[in-house]
Backbone as numpy.savetxt, mean C-alpha at the origin, in Angstrom:
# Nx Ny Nz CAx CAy CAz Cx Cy Cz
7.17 -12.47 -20.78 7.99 -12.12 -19.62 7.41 -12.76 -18.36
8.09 -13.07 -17.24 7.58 -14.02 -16.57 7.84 -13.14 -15.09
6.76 -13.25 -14.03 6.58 -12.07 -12.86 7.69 -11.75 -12.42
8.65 -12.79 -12.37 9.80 -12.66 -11.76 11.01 -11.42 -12.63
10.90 -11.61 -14.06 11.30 -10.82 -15.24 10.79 -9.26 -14.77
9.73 -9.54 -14.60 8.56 -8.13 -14.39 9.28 -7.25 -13.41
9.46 -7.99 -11.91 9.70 -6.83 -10.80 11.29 -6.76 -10.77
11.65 -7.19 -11.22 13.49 -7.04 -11.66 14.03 -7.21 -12.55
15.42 -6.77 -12.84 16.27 -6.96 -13.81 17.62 -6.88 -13.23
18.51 -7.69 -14.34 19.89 -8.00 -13.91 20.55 -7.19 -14.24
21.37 -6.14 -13.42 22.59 -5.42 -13.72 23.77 -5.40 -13.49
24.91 -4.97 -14.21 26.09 -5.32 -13.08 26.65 -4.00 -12.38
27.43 -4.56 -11.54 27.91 -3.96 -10.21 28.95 -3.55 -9.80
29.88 -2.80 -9.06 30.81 -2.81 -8.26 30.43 -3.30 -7.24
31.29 -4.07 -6.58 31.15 -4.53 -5.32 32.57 -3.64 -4.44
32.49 -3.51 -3.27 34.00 -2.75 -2.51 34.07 -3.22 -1.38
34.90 -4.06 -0.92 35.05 -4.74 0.88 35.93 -4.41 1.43
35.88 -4.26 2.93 37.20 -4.40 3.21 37.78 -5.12 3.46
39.26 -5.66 3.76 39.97 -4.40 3.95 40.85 -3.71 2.66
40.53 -4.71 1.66 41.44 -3.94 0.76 40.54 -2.82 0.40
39.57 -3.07 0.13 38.59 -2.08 -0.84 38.62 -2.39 -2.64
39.06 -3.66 -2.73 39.31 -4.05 -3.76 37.82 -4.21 -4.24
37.42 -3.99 -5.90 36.27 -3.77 -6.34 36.17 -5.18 -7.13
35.18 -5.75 -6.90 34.33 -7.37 -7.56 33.44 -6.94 -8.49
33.23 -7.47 -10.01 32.37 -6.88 -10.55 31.17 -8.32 -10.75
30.26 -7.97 -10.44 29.28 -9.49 -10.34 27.74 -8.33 -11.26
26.74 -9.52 -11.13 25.48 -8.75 -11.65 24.71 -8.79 -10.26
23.87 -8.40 -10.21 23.11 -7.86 -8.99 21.13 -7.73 -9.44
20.76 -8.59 -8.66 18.44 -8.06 -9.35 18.60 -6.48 -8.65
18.12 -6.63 -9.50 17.68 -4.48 -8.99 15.61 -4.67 -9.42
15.43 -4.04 -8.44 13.72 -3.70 -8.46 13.39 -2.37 -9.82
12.39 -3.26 -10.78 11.95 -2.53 -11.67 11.26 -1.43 -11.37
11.45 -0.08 -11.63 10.54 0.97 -11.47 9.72 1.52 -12.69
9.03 1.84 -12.94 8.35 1.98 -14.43 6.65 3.30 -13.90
7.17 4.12 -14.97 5.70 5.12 -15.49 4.86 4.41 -15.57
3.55 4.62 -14.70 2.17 3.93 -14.94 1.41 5.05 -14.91
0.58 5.26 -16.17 -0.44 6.25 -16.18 -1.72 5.50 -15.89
-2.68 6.07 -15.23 -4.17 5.38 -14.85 -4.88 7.01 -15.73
-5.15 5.97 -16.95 -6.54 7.16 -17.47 -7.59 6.42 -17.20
-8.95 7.68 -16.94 -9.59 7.15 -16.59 -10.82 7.67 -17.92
-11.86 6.53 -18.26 -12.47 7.18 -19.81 -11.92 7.97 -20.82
-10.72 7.68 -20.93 -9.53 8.81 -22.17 -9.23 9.01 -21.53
-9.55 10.03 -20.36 -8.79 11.21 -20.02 -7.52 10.76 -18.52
-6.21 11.21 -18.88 -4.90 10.81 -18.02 -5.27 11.40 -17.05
-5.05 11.07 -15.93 -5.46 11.61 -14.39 -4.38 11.49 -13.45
-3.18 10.84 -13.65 -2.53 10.07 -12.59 -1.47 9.42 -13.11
0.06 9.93 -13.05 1.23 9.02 -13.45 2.08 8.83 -11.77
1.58 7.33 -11.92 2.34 6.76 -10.84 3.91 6.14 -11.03
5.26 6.06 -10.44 6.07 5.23 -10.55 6.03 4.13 -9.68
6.06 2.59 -10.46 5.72 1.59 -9.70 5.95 0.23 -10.36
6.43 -0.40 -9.54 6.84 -1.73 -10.38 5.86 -2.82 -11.19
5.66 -3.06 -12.10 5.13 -3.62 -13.45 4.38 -4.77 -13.35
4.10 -4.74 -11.76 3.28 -6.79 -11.72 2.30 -6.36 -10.80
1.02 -6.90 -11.43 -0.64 -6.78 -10.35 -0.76 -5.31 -10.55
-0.69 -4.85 -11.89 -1.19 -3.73 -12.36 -2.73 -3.36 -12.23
-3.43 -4.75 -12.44 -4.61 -4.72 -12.56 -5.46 -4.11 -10.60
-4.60 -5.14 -10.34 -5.00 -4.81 -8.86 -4.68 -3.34 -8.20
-3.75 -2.72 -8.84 -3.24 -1.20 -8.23 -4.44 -0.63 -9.13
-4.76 -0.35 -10.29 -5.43 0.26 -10.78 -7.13 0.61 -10.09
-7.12 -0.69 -9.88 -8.85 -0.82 -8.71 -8.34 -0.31 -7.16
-7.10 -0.78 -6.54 -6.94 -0.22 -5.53 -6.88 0.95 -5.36
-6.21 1.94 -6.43 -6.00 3.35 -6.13 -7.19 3.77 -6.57
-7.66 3.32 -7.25 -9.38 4.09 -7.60 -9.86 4.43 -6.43
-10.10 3.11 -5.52 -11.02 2.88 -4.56 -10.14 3.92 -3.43
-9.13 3.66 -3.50 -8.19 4.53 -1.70 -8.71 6.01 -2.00
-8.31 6.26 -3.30 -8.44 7.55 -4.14 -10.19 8.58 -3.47
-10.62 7.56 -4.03 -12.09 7.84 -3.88 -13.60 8.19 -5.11
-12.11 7.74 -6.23 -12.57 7.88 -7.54 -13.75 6.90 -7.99
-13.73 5.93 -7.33 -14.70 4.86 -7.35 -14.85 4.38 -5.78
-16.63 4.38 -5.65 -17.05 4.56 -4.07 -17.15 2.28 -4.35
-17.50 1.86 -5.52 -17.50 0.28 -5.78 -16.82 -0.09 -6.53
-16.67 -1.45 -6.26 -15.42 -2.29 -7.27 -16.33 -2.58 -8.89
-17.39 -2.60 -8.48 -18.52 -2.53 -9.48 -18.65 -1.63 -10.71
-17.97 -0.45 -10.03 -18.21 0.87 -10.94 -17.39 1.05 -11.81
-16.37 0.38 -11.91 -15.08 -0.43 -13.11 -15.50 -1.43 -13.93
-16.15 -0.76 -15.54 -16.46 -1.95 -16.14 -15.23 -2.78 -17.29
-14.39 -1.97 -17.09 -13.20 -2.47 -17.79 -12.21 -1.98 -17.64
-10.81 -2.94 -17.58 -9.60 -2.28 -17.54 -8.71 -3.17 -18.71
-7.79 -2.17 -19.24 -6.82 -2.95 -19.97 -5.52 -2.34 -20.30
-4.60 -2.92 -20.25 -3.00 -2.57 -20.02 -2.40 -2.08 -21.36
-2.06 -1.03 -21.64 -0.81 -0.88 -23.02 0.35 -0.44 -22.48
1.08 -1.66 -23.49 2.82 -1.34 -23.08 2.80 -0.14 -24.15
3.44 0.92 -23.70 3.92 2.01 -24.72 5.87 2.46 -24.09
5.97 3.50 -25.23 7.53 3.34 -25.40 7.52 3.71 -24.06
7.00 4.71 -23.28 7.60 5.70 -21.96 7.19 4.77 -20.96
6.47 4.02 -20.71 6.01 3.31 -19.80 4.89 2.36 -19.96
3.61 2.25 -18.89 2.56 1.32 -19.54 1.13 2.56 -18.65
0.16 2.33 -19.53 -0.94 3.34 -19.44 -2.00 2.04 -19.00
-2.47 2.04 -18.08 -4.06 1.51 -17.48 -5.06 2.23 -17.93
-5.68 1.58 -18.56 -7.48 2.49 -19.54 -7.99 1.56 -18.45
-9.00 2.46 -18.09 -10.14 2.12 -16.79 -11.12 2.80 -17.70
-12.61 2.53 -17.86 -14.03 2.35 -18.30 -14.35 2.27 -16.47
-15.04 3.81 -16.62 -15.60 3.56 -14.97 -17.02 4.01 -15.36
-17.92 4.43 -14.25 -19.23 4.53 -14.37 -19.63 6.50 -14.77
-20.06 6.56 -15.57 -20.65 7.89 -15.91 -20.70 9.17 -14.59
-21.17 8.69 -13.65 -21.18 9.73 -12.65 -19.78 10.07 -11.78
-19.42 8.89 -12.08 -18.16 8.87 -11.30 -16.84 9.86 -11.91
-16.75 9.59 -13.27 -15.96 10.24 -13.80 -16.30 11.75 -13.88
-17.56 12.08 -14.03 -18.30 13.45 -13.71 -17.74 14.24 -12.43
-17.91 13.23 -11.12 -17.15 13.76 -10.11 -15.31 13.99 -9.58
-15.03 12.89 -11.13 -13.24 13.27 -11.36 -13.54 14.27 -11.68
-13.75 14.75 -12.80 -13.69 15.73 -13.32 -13.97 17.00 -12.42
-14.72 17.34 -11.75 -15.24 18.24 -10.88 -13.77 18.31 -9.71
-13.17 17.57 -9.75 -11.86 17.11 -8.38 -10.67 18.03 -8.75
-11.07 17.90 -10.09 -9.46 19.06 -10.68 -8.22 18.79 -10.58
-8.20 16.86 -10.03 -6.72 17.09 -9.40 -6.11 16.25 -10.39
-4.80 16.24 -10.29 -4.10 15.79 -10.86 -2.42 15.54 -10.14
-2.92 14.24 -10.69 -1.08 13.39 -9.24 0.01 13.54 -10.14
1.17 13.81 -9.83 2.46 13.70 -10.42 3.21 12.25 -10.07
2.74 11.69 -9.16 3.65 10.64 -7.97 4.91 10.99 -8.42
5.16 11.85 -8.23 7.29 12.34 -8.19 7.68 11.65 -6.70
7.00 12.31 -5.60 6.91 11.89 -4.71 6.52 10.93 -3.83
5.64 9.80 -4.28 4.94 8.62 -3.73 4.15 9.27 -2.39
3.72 10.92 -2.22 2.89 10.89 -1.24 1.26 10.67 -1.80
0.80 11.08 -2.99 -0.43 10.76 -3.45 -1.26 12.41 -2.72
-0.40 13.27 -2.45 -1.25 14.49 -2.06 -0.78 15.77 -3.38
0.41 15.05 -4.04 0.85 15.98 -4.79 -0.62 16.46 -6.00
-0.65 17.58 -6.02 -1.65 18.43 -7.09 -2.47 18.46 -6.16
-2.76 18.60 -4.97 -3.94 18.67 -4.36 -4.14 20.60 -4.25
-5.13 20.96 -5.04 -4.89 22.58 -4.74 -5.47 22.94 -3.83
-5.96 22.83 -2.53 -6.42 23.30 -1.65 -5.99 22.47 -0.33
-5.79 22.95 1.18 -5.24 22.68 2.42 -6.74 21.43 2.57
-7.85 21.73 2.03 -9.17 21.22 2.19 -9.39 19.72 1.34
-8.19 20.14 0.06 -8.18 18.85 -0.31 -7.23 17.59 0.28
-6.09 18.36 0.97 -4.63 17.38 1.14 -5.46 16.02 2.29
-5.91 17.48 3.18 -6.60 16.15 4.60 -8.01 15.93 4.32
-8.54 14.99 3.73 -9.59 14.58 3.51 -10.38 13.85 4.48
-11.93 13.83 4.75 -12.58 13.08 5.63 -12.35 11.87 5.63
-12.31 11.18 6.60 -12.03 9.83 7.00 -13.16 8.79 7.47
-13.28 7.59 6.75 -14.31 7.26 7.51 -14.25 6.27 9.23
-15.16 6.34 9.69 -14.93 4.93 10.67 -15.32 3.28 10.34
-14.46 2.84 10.64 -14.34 1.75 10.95 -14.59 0.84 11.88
-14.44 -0.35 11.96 -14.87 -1.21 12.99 -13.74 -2.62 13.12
-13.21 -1.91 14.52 -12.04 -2.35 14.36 -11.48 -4.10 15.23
-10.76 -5.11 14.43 -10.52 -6.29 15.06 -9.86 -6.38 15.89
-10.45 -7.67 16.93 -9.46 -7.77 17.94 -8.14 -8.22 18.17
-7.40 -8.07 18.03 -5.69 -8.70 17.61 -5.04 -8.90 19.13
-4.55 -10.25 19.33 -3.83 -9.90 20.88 -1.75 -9.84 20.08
-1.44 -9.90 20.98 -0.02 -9.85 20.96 0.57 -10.54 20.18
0.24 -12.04 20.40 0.51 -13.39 19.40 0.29 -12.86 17.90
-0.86 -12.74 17.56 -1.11 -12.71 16.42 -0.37 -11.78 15.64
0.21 -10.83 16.00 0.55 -9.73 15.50 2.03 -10.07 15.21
2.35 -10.69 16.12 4.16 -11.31 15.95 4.45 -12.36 15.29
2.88 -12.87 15.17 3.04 -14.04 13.69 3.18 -13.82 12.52
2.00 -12.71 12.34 2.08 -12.16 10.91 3.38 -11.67 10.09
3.65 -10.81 11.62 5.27 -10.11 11.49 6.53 -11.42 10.62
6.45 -12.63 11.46 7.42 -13.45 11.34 7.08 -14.21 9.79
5.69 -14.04 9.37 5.57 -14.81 8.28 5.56 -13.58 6.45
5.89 -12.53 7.23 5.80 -11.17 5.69 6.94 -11.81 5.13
8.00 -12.04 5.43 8.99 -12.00 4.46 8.87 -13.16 3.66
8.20 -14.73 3.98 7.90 -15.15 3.16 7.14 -14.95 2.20
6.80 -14.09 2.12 5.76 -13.43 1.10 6.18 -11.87 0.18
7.34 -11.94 0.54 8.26 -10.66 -0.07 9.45 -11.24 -1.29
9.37 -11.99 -2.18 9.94 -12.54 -3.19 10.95 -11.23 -3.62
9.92 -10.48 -3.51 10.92 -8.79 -4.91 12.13 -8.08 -3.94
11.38 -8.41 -2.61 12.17 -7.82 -1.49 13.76 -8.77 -1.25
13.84 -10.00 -1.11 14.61 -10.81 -0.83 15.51 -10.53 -2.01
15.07 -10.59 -2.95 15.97 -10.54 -4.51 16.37 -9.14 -4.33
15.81 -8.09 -4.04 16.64 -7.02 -4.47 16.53 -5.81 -3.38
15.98 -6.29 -2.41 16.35 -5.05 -1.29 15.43 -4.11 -1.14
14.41 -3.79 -2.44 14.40 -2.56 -2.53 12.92 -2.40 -3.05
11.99 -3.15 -2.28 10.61 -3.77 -2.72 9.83 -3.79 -1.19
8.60 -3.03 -1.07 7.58 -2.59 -0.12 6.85 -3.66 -0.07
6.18 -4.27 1.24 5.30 -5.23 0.89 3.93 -4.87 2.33
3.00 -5.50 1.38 1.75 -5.03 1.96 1.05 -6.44 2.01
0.37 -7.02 2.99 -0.35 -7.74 3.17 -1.40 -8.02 3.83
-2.24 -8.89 3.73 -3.98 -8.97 4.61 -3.64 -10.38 5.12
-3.96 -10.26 6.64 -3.76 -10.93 7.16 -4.97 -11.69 8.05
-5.45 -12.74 8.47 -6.54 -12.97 9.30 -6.64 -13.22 10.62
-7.39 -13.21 11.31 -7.64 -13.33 12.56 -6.51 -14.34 13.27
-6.09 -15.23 12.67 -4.94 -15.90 13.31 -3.32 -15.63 13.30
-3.54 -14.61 12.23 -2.11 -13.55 11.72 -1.37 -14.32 10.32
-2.10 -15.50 9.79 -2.04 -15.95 8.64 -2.06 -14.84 7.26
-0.75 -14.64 6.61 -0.87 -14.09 5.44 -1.62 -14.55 4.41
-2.94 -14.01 4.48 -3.66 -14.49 2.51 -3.30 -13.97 1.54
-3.64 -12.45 1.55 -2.85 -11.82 0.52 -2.00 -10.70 0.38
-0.54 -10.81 -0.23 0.15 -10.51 -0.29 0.74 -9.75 -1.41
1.65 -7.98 -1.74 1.69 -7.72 -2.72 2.66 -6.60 -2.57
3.70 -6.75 -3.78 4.58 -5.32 -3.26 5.08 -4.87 -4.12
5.73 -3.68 -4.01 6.02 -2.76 -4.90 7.08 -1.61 -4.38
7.42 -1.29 -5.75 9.00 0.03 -5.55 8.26 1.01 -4.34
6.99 1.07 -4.64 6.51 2.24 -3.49 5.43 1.42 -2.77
5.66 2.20 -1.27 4.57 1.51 -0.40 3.24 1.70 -0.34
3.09 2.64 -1.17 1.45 2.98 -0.99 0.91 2.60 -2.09
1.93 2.02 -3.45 1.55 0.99 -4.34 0.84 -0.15 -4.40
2.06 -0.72 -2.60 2.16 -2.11 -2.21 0.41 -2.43 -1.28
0.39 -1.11 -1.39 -0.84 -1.01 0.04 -1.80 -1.01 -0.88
-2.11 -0.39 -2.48 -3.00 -0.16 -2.89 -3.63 -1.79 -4.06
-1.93 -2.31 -4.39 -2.50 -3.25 -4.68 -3.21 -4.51 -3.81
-2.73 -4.36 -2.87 -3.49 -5.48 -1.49 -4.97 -5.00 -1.83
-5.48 -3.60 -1.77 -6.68 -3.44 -1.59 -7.21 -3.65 -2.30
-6.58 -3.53 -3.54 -7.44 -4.16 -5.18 -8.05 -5.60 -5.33
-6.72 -6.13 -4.91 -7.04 -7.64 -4.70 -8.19 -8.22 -3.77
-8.09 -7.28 -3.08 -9.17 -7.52 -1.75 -10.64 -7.78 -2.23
-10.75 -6.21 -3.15 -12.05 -5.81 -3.63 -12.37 -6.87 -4.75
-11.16 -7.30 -5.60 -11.47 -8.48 -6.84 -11.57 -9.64 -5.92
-11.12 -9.93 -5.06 -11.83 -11.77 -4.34 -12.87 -11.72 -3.65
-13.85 -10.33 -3.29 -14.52 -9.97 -2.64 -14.05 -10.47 -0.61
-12.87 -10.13 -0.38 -12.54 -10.65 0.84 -13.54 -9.92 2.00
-13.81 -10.92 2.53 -14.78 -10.34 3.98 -13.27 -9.12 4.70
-13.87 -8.00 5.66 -12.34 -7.39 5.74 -13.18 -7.14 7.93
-13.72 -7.77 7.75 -13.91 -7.92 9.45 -13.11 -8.18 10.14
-12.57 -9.47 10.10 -11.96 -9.96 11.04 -10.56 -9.90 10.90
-9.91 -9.72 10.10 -7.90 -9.03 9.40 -7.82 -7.74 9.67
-6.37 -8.17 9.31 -5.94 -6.45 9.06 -4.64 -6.51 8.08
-4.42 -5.31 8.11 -2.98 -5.11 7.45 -1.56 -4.94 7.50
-0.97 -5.92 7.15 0.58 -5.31 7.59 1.69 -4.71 6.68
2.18 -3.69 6.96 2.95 -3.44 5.70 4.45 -3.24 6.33
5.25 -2.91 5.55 6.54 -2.60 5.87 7.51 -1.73 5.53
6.67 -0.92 5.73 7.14 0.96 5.89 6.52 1.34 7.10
6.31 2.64 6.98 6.41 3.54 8.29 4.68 3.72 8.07
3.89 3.85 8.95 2.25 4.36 9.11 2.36 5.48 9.02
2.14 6.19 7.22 2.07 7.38 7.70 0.34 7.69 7.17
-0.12 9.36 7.18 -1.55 9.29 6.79 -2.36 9.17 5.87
-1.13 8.93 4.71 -1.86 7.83 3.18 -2.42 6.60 3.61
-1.33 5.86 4.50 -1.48 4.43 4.95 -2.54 4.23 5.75
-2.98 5.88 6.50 -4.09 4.92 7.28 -5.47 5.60 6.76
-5.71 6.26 5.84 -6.43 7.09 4.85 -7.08 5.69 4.21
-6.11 5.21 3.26 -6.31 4.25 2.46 -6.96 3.27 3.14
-6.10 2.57 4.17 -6.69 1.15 5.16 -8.59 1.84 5.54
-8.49 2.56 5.98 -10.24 3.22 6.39 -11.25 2.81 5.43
-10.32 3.69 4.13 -11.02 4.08 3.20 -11.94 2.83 2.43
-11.03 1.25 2.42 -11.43 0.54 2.31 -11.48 -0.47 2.96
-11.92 0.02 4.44 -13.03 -0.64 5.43 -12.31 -1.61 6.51
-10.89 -1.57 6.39 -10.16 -1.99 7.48 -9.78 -1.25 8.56
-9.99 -1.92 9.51 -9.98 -1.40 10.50 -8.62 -1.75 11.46
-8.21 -2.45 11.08 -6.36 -2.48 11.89 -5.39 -2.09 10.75
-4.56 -1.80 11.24 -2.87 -1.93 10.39 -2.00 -1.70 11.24
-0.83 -2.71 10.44 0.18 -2.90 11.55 1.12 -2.52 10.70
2.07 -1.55 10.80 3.24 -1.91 10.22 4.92 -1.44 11.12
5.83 -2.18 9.58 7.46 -2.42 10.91 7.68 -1.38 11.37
7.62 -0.10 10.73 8.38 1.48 10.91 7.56 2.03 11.92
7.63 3.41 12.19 7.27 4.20 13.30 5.60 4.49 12.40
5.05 5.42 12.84 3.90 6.01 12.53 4.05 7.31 12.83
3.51 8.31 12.21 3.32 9.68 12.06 2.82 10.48 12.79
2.22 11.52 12.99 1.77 12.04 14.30 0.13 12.34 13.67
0.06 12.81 12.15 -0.96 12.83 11.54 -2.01 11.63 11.58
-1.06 10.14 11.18 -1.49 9.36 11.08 -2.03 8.35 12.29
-1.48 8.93 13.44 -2.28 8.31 14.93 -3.59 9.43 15.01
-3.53 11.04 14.59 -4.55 11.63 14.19 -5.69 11.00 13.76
-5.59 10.27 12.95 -6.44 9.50 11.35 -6.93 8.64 12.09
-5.84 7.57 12.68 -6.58 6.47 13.56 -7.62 6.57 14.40
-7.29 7.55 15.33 -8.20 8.27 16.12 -9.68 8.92 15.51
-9.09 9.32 14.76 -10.52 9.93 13.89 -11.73 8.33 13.62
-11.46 7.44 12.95 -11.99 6.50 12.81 -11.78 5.57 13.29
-11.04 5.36 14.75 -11.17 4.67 15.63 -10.54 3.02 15.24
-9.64 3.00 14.25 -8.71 2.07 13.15 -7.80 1.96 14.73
-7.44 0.49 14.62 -6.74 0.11 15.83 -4.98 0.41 14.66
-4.27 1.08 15.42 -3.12 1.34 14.64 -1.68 1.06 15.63
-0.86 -0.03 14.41 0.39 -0.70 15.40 1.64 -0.13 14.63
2.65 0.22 15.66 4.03 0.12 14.65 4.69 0.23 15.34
6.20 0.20 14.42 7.62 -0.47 14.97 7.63 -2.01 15.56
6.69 -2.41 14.38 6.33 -4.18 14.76 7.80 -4.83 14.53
8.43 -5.45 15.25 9.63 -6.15 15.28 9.70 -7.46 16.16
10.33 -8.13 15.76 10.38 -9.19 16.87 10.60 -9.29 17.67
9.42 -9.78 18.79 9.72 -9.47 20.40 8.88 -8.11 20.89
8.54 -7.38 19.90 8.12 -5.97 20.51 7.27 -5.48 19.25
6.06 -4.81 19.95 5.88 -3.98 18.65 4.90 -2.52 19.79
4.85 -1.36 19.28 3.62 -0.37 19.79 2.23 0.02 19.44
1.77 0.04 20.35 0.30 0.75 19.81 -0.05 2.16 20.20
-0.06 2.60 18.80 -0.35 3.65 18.65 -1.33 4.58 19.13
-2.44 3.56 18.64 -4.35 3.97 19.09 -4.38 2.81 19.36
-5.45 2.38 20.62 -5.99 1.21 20.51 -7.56 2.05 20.41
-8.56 1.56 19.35 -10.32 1.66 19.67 -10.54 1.90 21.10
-11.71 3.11 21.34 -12.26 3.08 22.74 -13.06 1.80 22.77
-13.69 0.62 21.56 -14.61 -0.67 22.06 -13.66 -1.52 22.48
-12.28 -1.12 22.53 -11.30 -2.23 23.22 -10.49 -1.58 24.43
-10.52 -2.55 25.64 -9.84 -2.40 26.86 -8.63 -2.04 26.83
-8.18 -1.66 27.45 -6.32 -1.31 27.70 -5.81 -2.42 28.65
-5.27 -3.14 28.35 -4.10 -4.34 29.06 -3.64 -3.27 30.74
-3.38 -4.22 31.49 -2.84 -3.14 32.59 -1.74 -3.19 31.89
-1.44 -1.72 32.59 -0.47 -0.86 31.70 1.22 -1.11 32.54
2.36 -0.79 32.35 3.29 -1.01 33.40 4.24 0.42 32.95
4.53 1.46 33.54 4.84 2.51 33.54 6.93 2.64 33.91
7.40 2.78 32.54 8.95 2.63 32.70 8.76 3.92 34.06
């Protein structure tokens, strides 16, 4: 099957226009959604829904956002089975680590794509955050990156209906790029990838294209970035989060305009101009 096979499939359609409302029947790519279980040493921990390409990379990313693995190191093997209901990720992680799954008690449903579902305690949902150290981005850069995501959104263009997450560098150049039915998929495989090329994460940041909420900026912290930008609004939790670790946080990035949410107290405030 070939990547393109992977994140879609051809179905057919009604089409309805006006003014007659007369119905066209054509085929249409629709974005693959698919059961992904992440066991971790045998034991199932985690059924995500999520589209079927850079499995490998979501599997290390959600470890790491997760907190299930503190190194990319501590993964000594992963390997994929197609089964009838979906496809299962076997992860081989490090002895202590899985000791401290185990001790976590939790267990994800992703029904929801928030990644808090099974959390049994108010103590587990909002978790500590770390700080960061955050890049300097001026205006330019940020409206470049913006203008260059969609070349890098293949699943999105074909079918509408595909999240995309990317790392971007100091000049707002997309390196790497990755997306999925859900955005915190799209976010987790960027980070995987990150951790497998060993990317320096100083001087980038992230852009995605959903809304900043406090998975998105949980995750970005968690593995050591310190900006994110994305198109949608941001949360009230998640300018919380920023603040907490001092993550420079942008949204409603659009062309021509975008907001900042938090800027870092190690960065100045632009004079300001007051509607």
């Amino acid at each position: 099957m070939t990547e393109e096979a992977a994140w879609s499939g051809r179905f057919a359609v009604e089409e309805h226009r006006e003014p007659a409302w007369e119905a066209e029947l054509h085929d249409d790519d629709l974005v693959r959604e698919t059961p992904v279980a992440l066991v971790y040493n045998g034991i199932s921990h985690a059924v995500m829904m999520a589209s079927p390409v850079d499995l490998e990379d979501f599997a290390l990313g959600f470890s790491l956002t997760e907190g299930i693995l503190e190194h990319p190191d501590e993964l000594y093997d992963l390997t994929l089975h197609q089964e009838a209901d979906g496809i299962a990720l076997h992860l081989d992680i490090a002895s202590q680590r899985m000791a401290e799954l185990r001790q976590r008690r939790r267990s994800l449903s992703g029904k929801t794509g928030c990644g808090l579902c099974g959390a049994e305690s108010l103590e587990q949902a909002i978790r500590p955050i770390p700080r960061v150290s955050p890049p300097q981005l001026d205006d330019a850069t940020v409206q470049h990156a913006l203008s260059r995501l969609r070349d890098h959104q293949p699943a999105q263009s074909a079918t509408g209906a595909s999240h995309g997450a990317a790392w971007c560098d100091e000049d707002g150049e997309v390196l790497i790029a990755r997306e999925d039915v859900g955005r915190h998929n799209a976010l987790d495989k960027m980070i995987g990838a990150l951790a497998r090329q060993r990317t320096n994460r100083q001087d980038g940041f992230a852009l995605v294209s959903s809304r900043a909420s406090y998975e998105m900026v949980h995750k970005c912290a968690s593995a050591g970035i310190g900006a994110l930008v994305a198109v949608s609004a941001a949360t009230s939790l998640a300018v919380e989060q920023a603040r907490a670790a001092d993550l420079l946080l942008i949204g409603f990035a659009r062309p021509g305009r975008h907001l900042v949410y938090h800027r870092p107290v190690s960065q100045p405030s632009p004079a300001l101009q007051h509607a």
